[in-house]
PDB file of C-alpha atoms in Angstrom:
ATOM      1  CA  UNK R   1      -0.163   0.074   0.136  1.00  0.00           C
ATOM      2  CA  UNK R   2       0.693   3.670  -0.201  1.00  0.00           C
ATOM      3  CA  UNK R   3       2.798   5.476   1.904  1.00  0.00           C
ATOM      4  CA  UNK R   4      -0.040   7.289   3.657  1.00  0.00           C
ATOM      5  CA  UNK R   5      -2.321   5.706   5.491  1.00  0.00           C
ATOM      6  CA  UNK R   6      -6.084   6.267   4.408  1.00  0.00           C
ATOM      7  CA  UNK R   7      -7.913   8.261   7.073  1.00  0.00           C
ATOM      8  CA  UNK R   8     -11.623   7.481   7.849  1.00  0.00           C
ATOM      9  CA  UNK R   9     -13.872   9.486   9.924  1.00  0.00           C
ATOM     10  CA  UNK R  10     -17.121   8.472  11.551  1.00  0.00           C
ATOM     11  CA  UNK R  11     -19.323  11.094  12.703  1.00  0.00           C
ATOM     12  CA  UNK R  12     -22.758  10.682  14.500  1.00  0.00           C
ATOM     13  CA  UNK R  13     -24.628  13.609  16.738  1.00  0.00           C
ATOM     14  CA  UNK R  14     -22.320  13.896  20.117  1.00  0.00           C
ATOM     15  CA  UNK R  15     -20.087  10.978  19.373  1.00  0.00           C
ATOM     16  CA  UNK R  16     -20.677   9.203  22.835  1.00  0.00           C
ATOM     17  CA  UNK R  17     -22.708   5.976  21.016  1.00  0.00           C
ATOM     18  CA  UNK R  18     -22.852   5.390  17.337  1.00  0.00           C
ATOM     19  CA  UNK R  19     -19.576   6.418  16.359  1.00  0.00           C
ATOM     20  CA  UNK R  20     -17.340   5.634  19.049  1.00  0.00           C
ATOM     21  CA  UNK R  21     -18.762   2.158  18.459  1.00  0.00           C
ATOM     22  CA  UNK R  22     -17.982   2.220  14.691  1.00  0.00           C
ATOM     23  CA  UNK R  23     -14.710   3.322  15.703  1.00  0.00           C
ATOM     24  CA  UNK R  24     -13.494   0.950  17.881  1.00  0.00           C
ATOM     25  CA  UNK R  25     -15.199  -1.947  16.001  1.00  0.00           C
ATOM     26  CA  UNK R  26     -13.685  -0.659  12.468  1.00  0.00           C
ATOM     27  CA  UNK R  27     -10.050  -0.039  14.325  1.00  0.00           C
ATOM     28  CA  UNK R  28     -10.341  -4.110  15.658  1.00  0.00           C
ATOM     29  CA  UNK R  29     -11.358  -4.922  12.251  1.00  0.00           C
ATOM     30  CA  UNK R  30      -8.570  -3.502  10.290  1.00  0.00           C
ATOM     31  CA  UNK R  31      -5.994  -4.895  12.932  1.00  0.00           C
ATOM     32  CA  UNK R  32      -7.183  -8.315  12.182  1.00  0.00           C
ATOM     33  CA  UNK R  33      -7.351  -7.879   8.957  1.00  0.00           C
ATOM     34  CA  UNK R  34      -3.234  -6.676   9.016  1.00  0.00           C
ATOM     35  CA  UNK R  35      -4.692  -3.314   8.166  1.00  0.00           C
ATOM     36  CA  UNK R  36      -3.839  -1.069  11.014  1.00  0.00           C
ATOM     37  CA  UNK R  37      -0.620   0.824   9.752  1.00  0.00           C
ATOM     38  CA  UNK R  38      -2.593   1.151   6.416  1.00  0.00           C
ATOM     39  CA  UNK R  39      -5.925   2.791   7.628  1.00  0.00           C
ATOM     40  CA  UNK R  40      -6.439   5.502  10.334  1.00  0.00           C
ATOM     41  CA  UNK R  41      -9.905   5.608  12.027  1.00  0.00           C
ATOM     42  CA  UNK R  42     -11.126   8.768  14.005  1.00  0.00           C
ATOM     43  CA  UNK R  43     -14.745   9.929  15.074  1.00  0.00           C
ATOM     44  CA  UNK R  44     -16.719  12.705  15.900  1.00  0.00           C
ATOM     45  CA  UNK R  45     -19.971  14.275  16.176  1.00  0.00           C
ATOM     46  CA  UNK R  46     -21.863  17.040  14.793  1.00  0.00           C
ATOM     47  CA  UNK R  47     -22.198  18.514  18.234  1.00  0.00           C
ATOM     48  CA  UNK R  48     -19.978  19.519  20.575  1.00  0.00           C
ATOM     49  CA  UNK R  49     -21.888  18.881  24.081  1.00  0.00           C
ATOM     50  CA  UNK R  50     -19.775  16.031  25.073  1.00  0.00           C
ATOM     51  CA  UNK R  51     -16.292  17.253  23.917  1.00  0.00           C
ATOM     52  CA  UNK R  52     -13.756  15.247  25.873  1.00  0.00           C
ATOM     53  CA  UNK R  53     -16.041  12.772  27.308  1.00  0.00           C
ATOM     54  CA  UNK R  54     -16.234   8.833  27.269  1.00  0.00           C
ATOM     55  CA  UNK R  55     -18.489   7.182  25.366  1.00  0.00           C
ATOM     56  CA  UNK R  56     -22.008   6.204  26.992  1.00  0.00           C
ATOM     57  CA  UNK R  57     -21.665   3.695  29.640  1.00  0.00           C
ATOM     58  CA  UNK R  58     -24.335   1.670  27.582  1.00  0.00           C
ATOM     59  CA  UNK R  59     -22.233   1.871  24.211  1.00  0.00           C
ATOM     60  CA  UNK R  60     -19.062   0.872  26.215  1.00  0.00           C
ATOM     61  CA  UNK R  61     -20.666  -2.130  27.871  1.00  0.00           C
ATOM     62  CA  UNK R  62     -22.071  -3.401  24.522  1.00  0.00           C
ATOM     63  CA  UNK R  63     -18.625  -3.189  22.993  1.00  0.00           C
ATOM     64  CA  UNK R  64     -16.988  -4.853  26.153  1.00  0.00           C
ATOM     65  CA  UNK R  65     -19.588  -7.836  26.362  1.00  0.00           C
ATOM     66  CA  UNK R  66     -18.259  -8.519  22.474  1.00  0.00           C
ATOM     67  CA  UNK R  67     -14.666  -8.458  23.511  1.00  0.00           C
ATOM     68  CA  UNK R  68     -13.787  -4.868  22.273  1.00  0.00           C
ATOM     69  CA  UNK R  69     -12.171  -2.158  24.432  1.00  0.00           C
ATOM     70  CA  UNK R  70     -13.951   0.969  24.477  1.00  0.00           C
ATOM     71  CA  UNK R  71     -11.714   2.638  27.186  1.00  0.00           C
ATOM     72  CA  UNK R  72      -9.409   4.861  24.772  1.00  0.00           C
ATOM     73  CA  UNK R  73     -12.648   7.277  23.199  1.00  0.00           C
ATOM     74  CA  UNK R  74     -13.102  10.529  24.196  1.00  0.00           C
ATOM     75  CA  UNK R  75     -15.241  12.689  22.123  1.00  0.00           C
ATOM     76  CA  UNK R  76     -14.497  15.027  19.595  1.00  0.00           C
ATOM     77  CA  UNK R  77     -16.236  17.364  17.202  1.00  0.00           C
ATOM     78  CA  UNK R  78     -16.999  17.408  13.890  1.00  0.00           C
ATOM     79  CA  UNK R  79     -15.477  20.849  12.366  1.00  0.00           C
ATOM     80  CA  UNK R  80     -14.560  22.122   9.047  1.00  0.00           C
ATOM     81  CA  UNK R  81     -10.950  21.106   9.592  1.00  0.00           C
ATOM     82  CA  UNK R  82     -11.755  17.800   9.451  1.00  0.00           C
ATOM     83  CA  UNK R  83     -11.888  17.634   5.499  1.00  0.00           C
ATOM     84  CA  UNK R  84      -7.921  18.278   5.922  1.00  0.00           C
ATOM     85  CA  UNK R  85      -7.521  15.578   7.995  1.00  0.00           C
ATOM     86  CA  UNK R  86      -9.696  12.985   6.348  1.00  0.00           C
ATOM     87  CA  UNK R  87      -9.782  11.124   3.028  1.00  0.00           C
ATOM     88  CA  UNK R  88     -13.525   9.587   3.990  1.00  0.00           C
ATOM     89  CA  UNK R  89     -16.060  10.823   6.296  1.00  0.00           C
ATOM     90  CA  UNK R  90     -19.098   8.564   7.164  1.00  0.00           C
ATOM     91  CA  UNK R  91     -22.059   9.715   8.589  1.00  0.00           C
ATOM     92  CA  UNK R  92     -24.712   7.621  10.963  1.00  0.00           C
ATOM     93  CA  UNK R  93     -27.733   9.110   9.671  1.00  0.00           C
ATOM     94  CA  UNK R  94     -29.208  11.817   7.325  1.00  0.00           C
ATOM     95  CA  UNK R  95     -29.112  14.908   9.571  1.00  0.00           C
ATOM     96  CA  UNK R  96     -25.505  14.073  10.595  1.00  0.00           C
ATOM     97  CA  UNK R  97     -24.827  13.964   6.648  1.00  0.00           C
ATOM     98  CA  UNK R  98     -26.386  17.363   5.936  1.00  0.00           C
ATOM     99  CA  UNK R  99     -24.732  18.869   9.222  1.00  0.00           C
ATOM    100  CA  UNK R 100     -21.223  17.663   7.849  1.00  0.00           C
ATOM    101  CA  UNK R 101     -21.723  18.540   4.263  1.00  0.00           C
ATOM    102  CA  UNK R 102     -23.063  22.145   5.285  1.00  0.00           C
ATOM    103  CA  UNK R 103     -19.260  22.126   6.684  1.00  0.00           C
ATOM    104  CA  UNK R 104     -17.709  21.165   3.675  1.00  0.00           C
ATOM    105  CA  UNK R 105     -14.915  23.637   2.159  1.00  0.00           C
ATOM    106  CA  UNK R 106     -15.726  23.052  -1.222  1.00  0.00           C
ATOM    107  CA  UNK R 107     -18.619  20.853  -3.419  1.00  0.00           C
ATOM    108  CA  UNK R 108     -15.800  18.246  -3.835  1.00  0.00           C
ATOM    109  CA  UNK R 109     -15.029  17.941  -0.385  1.00  0.00           C
ATOM    110  CA  UNK R 110     -18.575  17.741   0.407  1.00  0.00           C
ATOM    111  CA  UNK R 111     -18.444  14.452  -2.030  1.00  0.00           C
ATOM    112  CA  UNK R 112     -16.258  12.562   0.418  1.00  0.00           C
ATOM    113  CA  UNK R 113     -18.691  12.650   3.186  1.00  0.00           C
ATOM    114  CA  UNK R 114     -21.101   9.282   3.030  1.00  0.00           C
ATOM    115  CA  UNK R 115     -23.661   7.263   4.983  1.00  0.00           C
ATOM    116  CA  UNK R 116     -21.681   4.523   6.818  1.00  0.00           C
ATOM    117  CA  UNK R 117     -24.453   1.788   6.069  1.00  0.00           C
ATOM    118  CA  UNK R 118     -23.549   2.989   2.285  1.00  0.00           C
ATOM    119  CA  UNK R 119     -21.456  -0.201   2.825  1.00  0.00           C
ATOM    120  CA  UNK R 120     -24.014  -2.076   4.759  1.00  0.00           C
ATOM    121  CA  UNK R 121     -24.942  -5.217   2.770  1.00  0.00           C
ATOM    122  CA  UNK R 122     -27.983  -5.247   4.124  1.00  0.00           C
ATOM    123  CA  UNK R 123     -29.048  -1.935   3.958  1.00  0.00           C
ATOM    124  CA  UNK R 124     -31.630  -1.038   1.659  1.00  0.00           C
ATOM    125  CA  UNK R 125     -32.757   2.213  -0.364  1.00  0.00           C
ATOM    126  CA  UNK R 126     -34.234   4.352   2.524  1.00  0.00           C
ATOM    127  CA  UNK R 127     -32.573   2.590   5.255  1.00  0.00           C
ATOM    128  CA  UNK R 128     -29.373   3.644   5.603  1.00  0.00           C
ATOM    129  CA  UNK R 129     -29.324   5.034   8.800  1.00  0.00           C
ATOM    130  CA  UNK R 130     -27.963   3.475  12.067  1.00  0.00           C
ATOM    131  CA  UNK R 131     -30.650   4.062  14.520  1.00  0.00           C
ATOM    132  CA  UNK R 132     -29.614   5.838  17.610  1.00  0.00           C
ATOM    133  CA  UNK R 133     -29.626   4.016  20.473  1.00  0.00           C
ATOM    134  CA  UNK R 134     -29.698   6.676  23.239  1.00  0.00           C
ATOM    135  CA  UNK R 135     -33.198   6.422  24.237  1.00  0.00           C
ATOM    136  CA  UNK R 136     -33.398   2.729  24.034  1.00  0.00           C
ATOM    137  CA  UNK R 137     -32.288  -0.033  26.287  1.00  0.00           C
ATOM    138  CA  UNK R 138     -29.103  -2.415  25.982  1.00  0.00           C
ATOM    139  CA  UNK R 139     -31.038  -4.305  23.075  1.00  0.00           C
ATOM    140  CA  UNK R 140     -30.877  -1.017  21.462  1.00  0.00           C
ATOM    141  CA  UNK R 141     -27.242  -0.800  21.842  1.00  0.00           C
ATOM    142  CA  UNK R 142     -26.934  -4.360  20.926  1.00  0.00           C
ATOM    143  CA  UNK R 143     -28.765  -3.869  17.330  1.00  0.00           C
ATOM    144  CA  UNK R 144     -26.597  -0.933  16.582  1.00  0.00           C
ATOM    145  CA  UNK R 145     -23.522  -3.144  17.434  1.00  0.00           C
ATOM    146  CA  UNK R 146     -24.581  -5.882  14.655  1.00  0.00           C
ATOM    147  CA  UNK R 147     -25.291  -2.840  12.138  1.00  0.00           C
ATOM    148  CA  UNK R 148     -21.700  -1.610  13.080  1.00  0.00           C
ATOM    149  CA  UNK R 149     -20.079  -5.128  12.935  1.00  0.00           C
ATOM    150  CA  UNK R 150     -20.972  -6.412   9.232  1.00  0.00           C
ATOM    151  CA  UNK R 151     -20.708  -2.728   7.989  1.00  0.00           C
ATOM    152  CA  UNK R 152     -17.191  -2.650   9.604  1.00  0.00           C
ATOM    153  CA  UNK R 153     -16.253  -5.588   7.744  1.00  0.00           C
ATOM    154  CA  UNK R 154     -17.667  -4.653   4.532  1.00  0.00           C
ATOM    155  CA  UNK R 155     -15.619  -1.454   4.929  1.00  0.00           C
ATOM    156  CA  UNK R 156     -12.437  -3.242   5.460  1.00  0.00           C
ATOM    157  CA  UNK R 157     -13.119  -5.287   2.191  1.00  0.00           C
ATOM    158  CA  UNK R 158     -13.131  -2.044   0.548  1.00  0.00           C
ATOM    159  CA  UNK R 159     -10.229  -0.863   1.572  1.00  0.00           C
ATOM    160  CA  UNK R 160      -8.271  -1.536  -1.706  1.00  0.00           C
ATOM    161  CA  UNK R 161     -10.942   0.459  -3.752  1.00  0.00           C
ATOM    162  CA  UNK R 162     -10.934   3.451  -0.815  1.00  0.00           C
ATOM    163  CA  UNK R 163      -7.302   3.669  -1.323  1.00  0.00           C
ATOM    164  CA  UNK R 164      -7.748   4.114  -4.642  1.00  0.00           C
ATOM    165  CA  UNK R 165     -10.423   6.698  -4.767  1.00  0.00           C
ATOM    166  CA  UNK R 166      -8.486   8.954  -2.043  1.00  0.00           C
ATOM    167  CA  UNK R 167      -5.449   8.789  -4.175  1.00  0.00           C
ATOM    168  CA  UNK R 168      -6.771   8.560  -7.589  1.00  0.00           C
TER     169      UNK R 168
END
């Protein structure tokens, strides 16, 4: 692979539930595939209310129960500067997508924002959002984890194509 790593950003609203779950899972899946040095994953939220905080304990518990380590996460805010630091930005829902593209420095930059579930082999047209588990119970976080795991596997499989797009 090329010298510079592919840089992926996963973004939700507050960066304490969905996007940190995706961040942790995607990093682990990339490491398992031997791609940890080739792809850098970060996450953020379109709102800054939780800046610097650990992820929601229910999200962390779902990850721990599945064998992941959620302990390093600290919430960050998506900003216009994210575009300079990232090759591909993945939104968890349509509202996040709109907020992210509104911050794009150029129309071309806005084209680097996609829905996270655009990689999900089970996503259908009109069903591309990762549901926000915030108001649900543990089962909501388990459902999000299942979506994140299968979508992360598809992203890992797409890394060669994504690298080519980012450098082409």
